[in-house]
mmCIF file of C-alpha atoms in Angstrom:
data_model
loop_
_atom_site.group_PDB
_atom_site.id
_atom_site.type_symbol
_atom_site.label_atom_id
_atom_site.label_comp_id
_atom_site.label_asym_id
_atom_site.label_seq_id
_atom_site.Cartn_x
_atom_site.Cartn_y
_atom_site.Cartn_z
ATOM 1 C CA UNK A 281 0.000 0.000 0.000
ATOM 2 C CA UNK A 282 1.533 3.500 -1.417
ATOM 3 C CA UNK A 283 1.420 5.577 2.194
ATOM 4 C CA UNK A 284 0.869 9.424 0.477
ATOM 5 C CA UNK A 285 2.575 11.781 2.982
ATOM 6 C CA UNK A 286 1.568 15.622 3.251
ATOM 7 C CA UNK A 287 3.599 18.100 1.201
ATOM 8 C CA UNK A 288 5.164 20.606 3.111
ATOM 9 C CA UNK A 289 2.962 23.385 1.305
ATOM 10 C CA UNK A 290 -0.130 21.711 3.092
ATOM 11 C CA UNK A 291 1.257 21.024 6.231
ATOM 12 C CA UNK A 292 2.726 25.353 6.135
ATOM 13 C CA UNK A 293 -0.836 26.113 4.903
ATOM 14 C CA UNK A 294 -2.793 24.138 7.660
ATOM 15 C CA UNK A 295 0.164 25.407 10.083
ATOM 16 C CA UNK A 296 -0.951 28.959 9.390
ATOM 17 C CA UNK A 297 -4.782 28.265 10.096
ATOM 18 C CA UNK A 298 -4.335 27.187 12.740
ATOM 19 C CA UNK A 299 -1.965 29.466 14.338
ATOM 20 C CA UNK A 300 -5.037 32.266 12.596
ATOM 21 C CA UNK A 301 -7.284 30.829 14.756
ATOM 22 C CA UNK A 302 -5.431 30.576 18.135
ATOM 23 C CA UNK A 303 -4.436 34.536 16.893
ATOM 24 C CA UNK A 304 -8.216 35.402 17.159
ATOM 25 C CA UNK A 305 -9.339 37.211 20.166
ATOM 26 C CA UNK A 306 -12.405 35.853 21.702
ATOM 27 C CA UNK A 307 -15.384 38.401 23.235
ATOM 28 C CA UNK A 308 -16.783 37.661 26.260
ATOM 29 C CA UNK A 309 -19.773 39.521 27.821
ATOM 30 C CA UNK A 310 -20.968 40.552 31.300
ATOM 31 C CA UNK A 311 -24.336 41.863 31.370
ATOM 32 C CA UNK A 312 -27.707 40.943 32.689
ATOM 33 C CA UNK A 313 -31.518 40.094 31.639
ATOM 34 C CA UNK A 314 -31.606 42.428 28.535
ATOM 35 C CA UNK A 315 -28.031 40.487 27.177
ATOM 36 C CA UNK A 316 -28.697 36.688 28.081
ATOM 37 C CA UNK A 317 -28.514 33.809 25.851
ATOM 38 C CA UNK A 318 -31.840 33.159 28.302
ATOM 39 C CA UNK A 319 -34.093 34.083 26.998
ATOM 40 C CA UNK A 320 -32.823 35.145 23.782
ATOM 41 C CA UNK A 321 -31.617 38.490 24.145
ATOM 42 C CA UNK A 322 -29.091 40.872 22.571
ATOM 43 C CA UNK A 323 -26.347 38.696 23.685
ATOM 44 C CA UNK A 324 -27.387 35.672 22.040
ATOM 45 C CA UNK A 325 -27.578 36.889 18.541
ATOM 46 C CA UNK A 326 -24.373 39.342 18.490
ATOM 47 C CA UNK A 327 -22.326 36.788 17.530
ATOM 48 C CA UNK A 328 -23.832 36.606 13.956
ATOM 49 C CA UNK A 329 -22.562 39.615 13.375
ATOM 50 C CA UNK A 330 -18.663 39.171 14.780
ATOM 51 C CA UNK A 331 -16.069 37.595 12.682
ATOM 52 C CA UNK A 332 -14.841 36.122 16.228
ATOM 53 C CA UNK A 333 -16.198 33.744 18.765
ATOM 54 C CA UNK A 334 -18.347 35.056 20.981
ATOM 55 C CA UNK A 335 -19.156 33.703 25.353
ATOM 56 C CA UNK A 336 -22.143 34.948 26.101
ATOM 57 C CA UNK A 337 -22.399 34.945 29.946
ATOM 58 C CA UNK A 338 -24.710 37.392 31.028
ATOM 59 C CA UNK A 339 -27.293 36.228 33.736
ATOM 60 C CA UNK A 340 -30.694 36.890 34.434
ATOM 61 C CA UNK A 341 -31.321 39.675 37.457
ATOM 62 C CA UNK A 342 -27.389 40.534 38.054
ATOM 63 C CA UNK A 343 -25.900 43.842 38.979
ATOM 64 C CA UNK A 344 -22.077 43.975 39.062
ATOM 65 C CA UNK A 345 -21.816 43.648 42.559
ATOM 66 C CA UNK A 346 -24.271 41.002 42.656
ATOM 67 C CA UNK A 347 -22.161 39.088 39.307
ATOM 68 C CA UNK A 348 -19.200 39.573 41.338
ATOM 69 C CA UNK A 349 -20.184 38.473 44.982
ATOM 70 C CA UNK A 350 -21.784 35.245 43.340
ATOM 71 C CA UNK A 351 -18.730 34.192 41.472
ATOM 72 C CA UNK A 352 -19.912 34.648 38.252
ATOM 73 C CA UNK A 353 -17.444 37.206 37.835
ATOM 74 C CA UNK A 354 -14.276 34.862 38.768
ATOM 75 C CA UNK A 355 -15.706 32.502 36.118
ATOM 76 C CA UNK A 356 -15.723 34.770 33.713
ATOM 77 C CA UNK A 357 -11.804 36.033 34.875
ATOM 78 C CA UNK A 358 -10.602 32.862 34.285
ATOM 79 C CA UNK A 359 -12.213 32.096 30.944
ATOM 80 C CA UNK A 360 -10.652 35.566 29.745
ATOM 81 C CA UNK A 361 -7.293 34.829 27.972
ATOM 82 C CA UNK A 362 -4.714 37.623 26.942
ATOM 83 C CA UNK A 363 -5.778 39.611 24.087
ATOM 84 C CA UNK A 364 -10.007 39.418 24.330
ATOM 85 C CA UNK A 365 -12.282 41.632 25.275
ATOM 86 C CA UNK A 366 -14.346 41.591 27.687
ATOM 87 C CA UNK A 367 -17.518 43.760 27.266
ATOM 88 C CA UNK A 368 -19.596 45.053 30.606
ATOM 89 C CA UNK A 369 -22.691 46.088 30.055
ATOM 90 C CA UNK A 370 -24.942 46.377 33.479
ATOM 91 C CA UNK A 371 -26.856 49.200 34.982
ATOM 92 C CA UNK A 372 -30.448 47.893 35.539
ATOM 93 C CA UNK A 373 -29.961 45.970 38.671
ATOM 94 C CA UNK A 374 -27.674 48.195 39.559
ATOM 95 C CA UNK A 375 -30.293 50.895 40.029
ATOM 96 C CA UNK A 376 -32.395 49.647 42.609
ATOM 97 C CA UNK A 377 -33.679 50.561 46.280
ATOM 98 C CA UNK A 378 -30.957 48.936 48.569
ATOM 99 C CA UNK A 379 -33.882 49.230 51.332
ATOM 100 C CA UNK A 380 -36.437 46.429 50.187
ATOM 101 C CA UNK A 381 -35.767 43.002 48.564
ATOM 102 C CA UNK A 382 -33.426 43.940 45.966
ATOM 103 C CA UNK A 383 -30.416 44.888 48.578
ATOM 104 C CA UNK A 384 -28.871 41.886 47.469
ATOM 105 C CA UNK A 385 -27.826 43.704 43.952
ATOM 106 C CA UNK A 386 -28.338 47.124 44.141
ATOM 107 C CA UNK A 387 -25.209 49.892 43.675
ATOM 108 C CA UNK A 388 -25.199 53.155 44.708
ATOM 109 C CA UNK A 389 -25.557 55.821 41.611
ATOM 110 C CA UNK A 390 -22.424 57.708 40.971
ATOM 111 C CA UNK A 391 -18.638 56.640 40.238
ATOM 112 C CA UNK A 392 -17.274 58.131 43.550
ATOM 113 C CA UNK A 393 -16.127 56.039 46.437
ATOM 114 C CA UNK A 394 -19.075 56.384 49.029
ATOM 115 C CA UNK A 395 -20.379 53.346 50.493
ATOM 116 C CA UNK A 396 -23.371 52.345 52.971
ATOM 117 C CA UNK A 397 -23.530 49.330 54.696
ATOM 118 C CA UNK A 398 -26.566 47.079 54.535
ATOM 119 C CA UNK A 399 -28.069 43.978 55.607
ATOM 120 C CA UNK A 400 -28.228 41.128 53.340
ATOM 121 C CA UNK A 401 -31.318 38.826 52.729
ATOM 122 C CA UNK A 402 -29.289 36.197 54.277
ATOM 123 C CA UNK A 403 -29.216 39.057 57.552
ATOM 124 C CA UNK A 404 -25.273 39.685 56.877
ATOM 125 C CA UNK A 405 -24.085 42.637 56.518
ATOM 126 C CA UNK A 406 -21.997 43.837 53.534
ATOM 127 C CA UNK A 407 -20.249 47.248 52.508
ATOM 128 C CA UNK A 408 -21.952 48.634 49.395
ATOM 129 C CA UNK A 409 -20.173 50.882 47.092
ATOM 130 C CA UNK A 410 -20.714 52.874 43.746
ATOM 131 C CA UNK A 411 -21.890 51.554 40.394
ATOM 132 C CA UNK A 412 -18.418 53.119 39.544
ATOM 133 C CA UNK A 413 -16.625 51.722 42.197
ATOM 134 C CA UNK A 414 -17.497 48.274 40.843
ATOM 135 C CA UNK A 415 -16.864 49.083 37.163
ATOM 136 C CA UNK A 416 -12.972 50.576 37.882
ATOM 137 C CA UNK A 417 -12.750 46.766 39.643
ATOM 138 C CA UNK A 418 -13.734 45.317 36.712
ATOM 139 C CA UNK A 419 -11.649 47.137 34.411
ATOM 140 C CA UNK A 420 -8.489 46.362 36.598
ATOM 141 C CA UNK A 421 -9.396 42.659 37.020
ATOM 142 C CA UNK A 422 -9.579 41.924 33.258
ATOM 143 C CA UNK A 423 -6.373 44.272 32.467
ATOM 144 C CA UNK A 424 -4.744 42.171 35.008
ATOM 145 C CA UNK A 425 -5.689 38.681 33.024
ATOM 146 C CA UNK A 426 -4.448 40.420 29.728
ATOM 147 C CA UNK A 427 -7.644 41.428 28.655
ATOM 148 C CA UNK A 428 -9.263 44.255 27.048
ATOM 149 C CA UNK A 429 -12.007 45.580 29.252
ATOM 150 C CA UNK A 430 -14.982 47.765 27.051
ATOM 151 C CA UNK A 431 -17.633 49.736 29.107
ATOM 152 C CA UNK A 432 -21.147 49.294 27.279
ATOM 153 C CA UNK A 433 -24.067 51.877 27.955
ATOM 154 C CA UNK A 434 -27.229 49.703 29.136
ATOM 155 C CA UNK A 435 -29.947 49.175 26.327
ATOM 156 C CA UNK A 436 -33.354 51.437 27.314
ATOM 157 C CA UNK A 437 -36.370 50.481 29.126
ATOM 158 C CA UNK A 438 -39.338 51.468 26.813
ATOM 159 C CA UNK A 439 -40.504 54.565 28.947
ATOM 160 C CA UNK A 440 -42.087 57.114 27.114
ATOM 161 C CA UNK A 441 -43.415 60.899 27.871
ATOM 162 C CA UNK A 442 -46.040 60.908 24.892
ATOM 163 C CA UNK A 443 -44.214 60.569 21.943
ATOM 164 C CA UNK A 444 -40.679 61.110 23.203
ATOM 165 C CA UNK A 445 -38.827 58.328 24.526
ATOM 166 C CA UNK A 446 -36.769 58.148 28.154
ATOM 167 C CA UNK A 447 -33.329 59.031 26.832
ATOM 168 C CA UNK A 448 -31.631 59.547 30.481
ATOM 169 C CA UNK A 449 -30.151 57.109 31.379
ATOM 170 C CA UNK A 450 -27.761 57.600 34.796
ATOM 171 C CA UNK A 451 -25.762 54.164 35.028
ATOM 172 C CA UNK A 452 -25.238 54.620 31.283
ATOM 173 C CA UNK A 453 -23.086 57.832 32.136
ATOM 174 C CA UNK A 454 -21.918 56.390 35.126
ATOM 175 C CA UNK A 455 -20.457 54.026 32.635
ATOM 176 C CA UNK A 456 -19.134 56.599 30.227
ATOM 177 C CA UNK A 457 -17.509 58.502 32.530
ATOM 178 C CA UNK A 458 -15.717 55.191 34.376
ATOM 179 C CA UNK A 459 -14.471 54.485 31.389
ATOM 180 C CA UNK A 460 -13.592 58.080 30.175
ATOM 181 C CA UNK A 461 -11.639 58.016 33.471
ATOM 182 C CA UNK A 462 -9.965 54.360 32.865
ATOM 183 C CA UNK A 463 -9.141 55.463 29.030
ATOM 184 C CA UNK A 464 -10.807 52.364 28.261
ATOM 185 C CA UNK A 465 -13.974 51.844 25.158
ATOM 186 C CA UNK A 466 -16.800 53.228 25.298
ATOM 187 C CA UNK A 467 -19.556 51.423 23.096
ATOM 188 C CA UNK A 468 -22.864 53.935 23.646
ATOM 189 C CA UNK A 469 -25.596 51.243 23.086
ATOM 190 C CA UNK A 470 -27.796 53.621 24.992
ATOM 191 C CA UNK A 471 -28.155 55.959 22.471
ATOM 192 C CA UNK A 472 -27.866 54.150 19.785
ATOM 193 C CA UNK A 473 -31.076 51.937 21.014
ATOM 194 C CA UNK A 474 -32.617 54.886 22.484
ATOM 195 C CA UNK A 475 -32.687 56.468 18.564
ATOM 196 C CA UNK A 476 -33.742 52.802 17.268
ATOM 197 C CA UNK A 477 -36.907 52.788 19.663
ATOM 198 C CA UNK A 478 -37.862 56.536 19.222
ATOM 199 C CA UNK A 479 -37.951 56.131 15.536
ATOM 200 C CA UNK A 480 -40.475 53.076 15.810
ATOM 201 C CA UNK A 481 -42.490 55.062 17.770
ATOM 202 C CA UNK A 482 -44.547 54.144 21.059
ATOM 203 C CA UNK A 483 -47.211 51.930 19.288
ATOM 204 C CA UNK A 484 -44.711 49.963 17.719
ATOM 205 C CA UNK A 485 -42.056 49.641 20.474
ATOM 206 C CA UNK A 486 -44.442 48.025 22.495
ATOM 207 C CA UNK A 487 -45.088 45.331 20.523
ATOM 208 C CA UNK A 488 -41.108 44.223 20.772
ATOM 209 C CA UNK A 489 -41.733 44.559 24.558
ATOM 210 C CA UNK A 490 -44.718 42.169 25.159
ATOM 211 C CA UNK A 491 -44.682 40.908 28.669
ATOM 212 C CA UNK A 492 -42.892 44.024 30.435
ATOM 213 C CA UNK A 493 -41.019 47.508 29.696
ATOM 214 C CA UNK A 494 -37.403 46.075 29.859
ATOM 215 C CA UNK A 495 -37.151 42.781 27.905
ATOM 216 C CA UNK A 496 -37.750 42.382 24.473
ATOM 217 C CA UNK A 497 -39.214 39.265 22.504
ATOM 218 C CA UNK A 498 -36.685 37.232 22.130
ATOM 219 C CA UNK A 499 -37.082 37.353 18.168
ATOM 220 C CA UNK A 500 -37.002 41.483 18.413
ATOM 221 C CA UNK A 501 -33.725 41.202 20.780
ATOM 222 C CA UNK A 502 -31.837 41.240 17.312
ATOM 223 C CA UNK A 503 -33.110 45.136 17.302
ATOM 224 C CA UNK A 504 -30.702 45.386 20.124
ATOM 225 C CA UNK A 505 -27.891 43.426 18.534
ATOM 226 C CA UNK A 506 -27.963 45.554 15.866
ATOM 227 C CA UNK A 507 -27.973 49.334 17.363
ATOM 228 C CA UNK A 508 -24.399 47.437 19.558
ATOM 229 C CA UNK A 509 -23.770 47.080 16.119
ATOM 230 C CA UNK A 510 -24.619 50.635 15.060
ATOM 231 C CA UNK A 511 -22.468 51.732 17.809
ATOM 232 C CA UNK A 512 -19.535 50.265 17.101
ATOM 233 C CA UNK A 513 -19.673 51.397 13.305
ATOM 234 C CA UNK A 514 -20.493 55.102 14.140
ATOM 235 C CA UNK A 515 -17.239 54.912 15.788
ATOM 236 C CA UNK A 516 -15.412 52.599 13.858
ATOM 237 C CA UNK A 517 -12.045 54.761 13.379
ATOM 238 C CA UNK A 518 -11.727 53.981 17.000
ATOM 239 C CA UNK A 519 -13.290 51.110 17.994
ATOM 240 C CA UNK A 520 -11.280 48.021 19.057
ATOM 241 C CA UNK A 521 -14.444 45.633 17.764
ATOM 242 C CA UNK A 522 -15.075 47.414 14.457
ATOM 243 C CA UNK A 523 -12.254 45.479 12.626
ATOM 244 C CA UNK A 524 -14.164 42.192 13.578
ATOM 245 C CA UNK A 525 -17.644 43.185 11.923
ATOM 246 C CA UNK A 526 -18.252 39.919 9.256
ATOM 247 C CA UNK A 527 -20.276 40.881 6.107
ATOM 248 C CA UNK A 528 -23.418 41.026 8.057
ATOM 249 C CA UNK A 529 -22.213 43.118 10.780
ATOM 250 C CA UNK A 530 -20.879 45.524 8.080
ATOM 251 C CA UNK A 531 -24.442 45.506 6.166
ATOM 252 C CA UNK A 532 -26.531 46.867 9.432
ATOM 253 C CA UNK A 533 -27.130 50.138 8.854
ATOM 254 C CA UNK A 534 -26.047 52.914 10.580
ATOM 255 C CA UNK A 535 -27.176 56.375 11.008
ATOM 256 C CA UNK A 536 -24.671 57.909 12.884
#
């Protein structure tokens, strides 16, 4: 039996795949509700649109303290190789009353380095500090890992005033200015789905928000995906993702 042995042309060629795809930086988001693969939300279809692998591991109901104190956070640490981003989007559960049931995952609002101390609802008590506070931790764990941290404004509930949609947003400047301060990314989803949402109008937008005003269907999360989309393009001479957009991430449209 004639044994046929690789030429060295295939074995260079395959060498240089490969070595391609160990290259490739992987993406790896933090976020809550309005991001997780469950049920179907932004998170879950952005990776149609990246030329890289995306790990999806938002969760349901998490603030960043609340991601961090339940380990989710180390998890996520020690999936993060050098060279990937890392992409923090959270705000919702940060803003909550730490006085009733929700002290388990609220923040204060701000990026300064106040703290309260509160009970827990297993009747401990823990140190609370600023949505900021958290975020500058985050940034600093995944630069330590050799990652690249990227601060993400939250997507908008569908509140409206009439006609006119909510388009202040607190935690999403609490976020822009954390990461104005950290000279790390700044991906504004917030506006970018806040102008998606206004131009559908209230009539419409409600009918991508069927059971409440913060989660989308999980068919109309790709709305979502596509305005993260939006907002990397409309600042794509400076954006660290925009270089990773596959044919379909380049075809969303973007009015910047």
């Amino acid at each position: 039996m004639k044994i046929i042995s690789p030429s060295n042309s295939v074995i260079v060629a395959f060498g240089a795949i490969l070595a391609a795809v160990e290259a490739a930086p992987k993406l790896l988001i933090c976020s809550d509700s309005t991001t997780a693969n469950y049920i179907l939300r932004w998170g879950y279809y952005i990776g149609d649109y990246l030329s890289i692998t995306v790990s999806n591991q938002a969760k349901n109901g998490r603030s960043t303290r609340s991601f961090i104190n339940q380990g989710l956070w180390d998890t996520l640490l020690s999936d993060t190789a050098e060279g990937n981003f890392v992409v923090v989007e959270m705000g919702h559960n940060d803003d909550v009353d730490l006085s009733t049931d929700t002290a388990d995952r609220g923040t204060l609002p701000g990026i300064g380095e106040d703290s309260v101390t509160v009970t827990t609802s297993t009747g401990e008590s823990e140190v609370v500090y600023s949505f900021g506070y958290y975020l500058r931790k985050m940034i600093k764990d995944v630069q330590a890992v050799g990652g690249i941290p990227i601060l993400s404004g939250m997507v908008n509930r569908n509140y409206w005033d009439g006609t006119t949609l909510q388009s202040d947003w607190p935690f999403a400047t609490y976020a822009e200015q954390v990461a104005a301060q950290a000279s790390v990314e700044y991906i504004d989803h917030t506006k970018y789905s806040v102008k998606k949402w206004q131009s559908m109008g209230p009539t419409t937008a409600k009918t991508y928000f069927p059971n409440d005003n913060t989660h989308t269907s999980p068919a109309d999360a790709v709305v979502n995906a596509e305005t993260f989309v939006e907002a990397i393009k409309c600042v794509s001479s400076t954006s660290q993702l925009a270089q990773y957009l596959n044919s379909k991430g380049t075809a969303v449209s973007a009015a910047c």
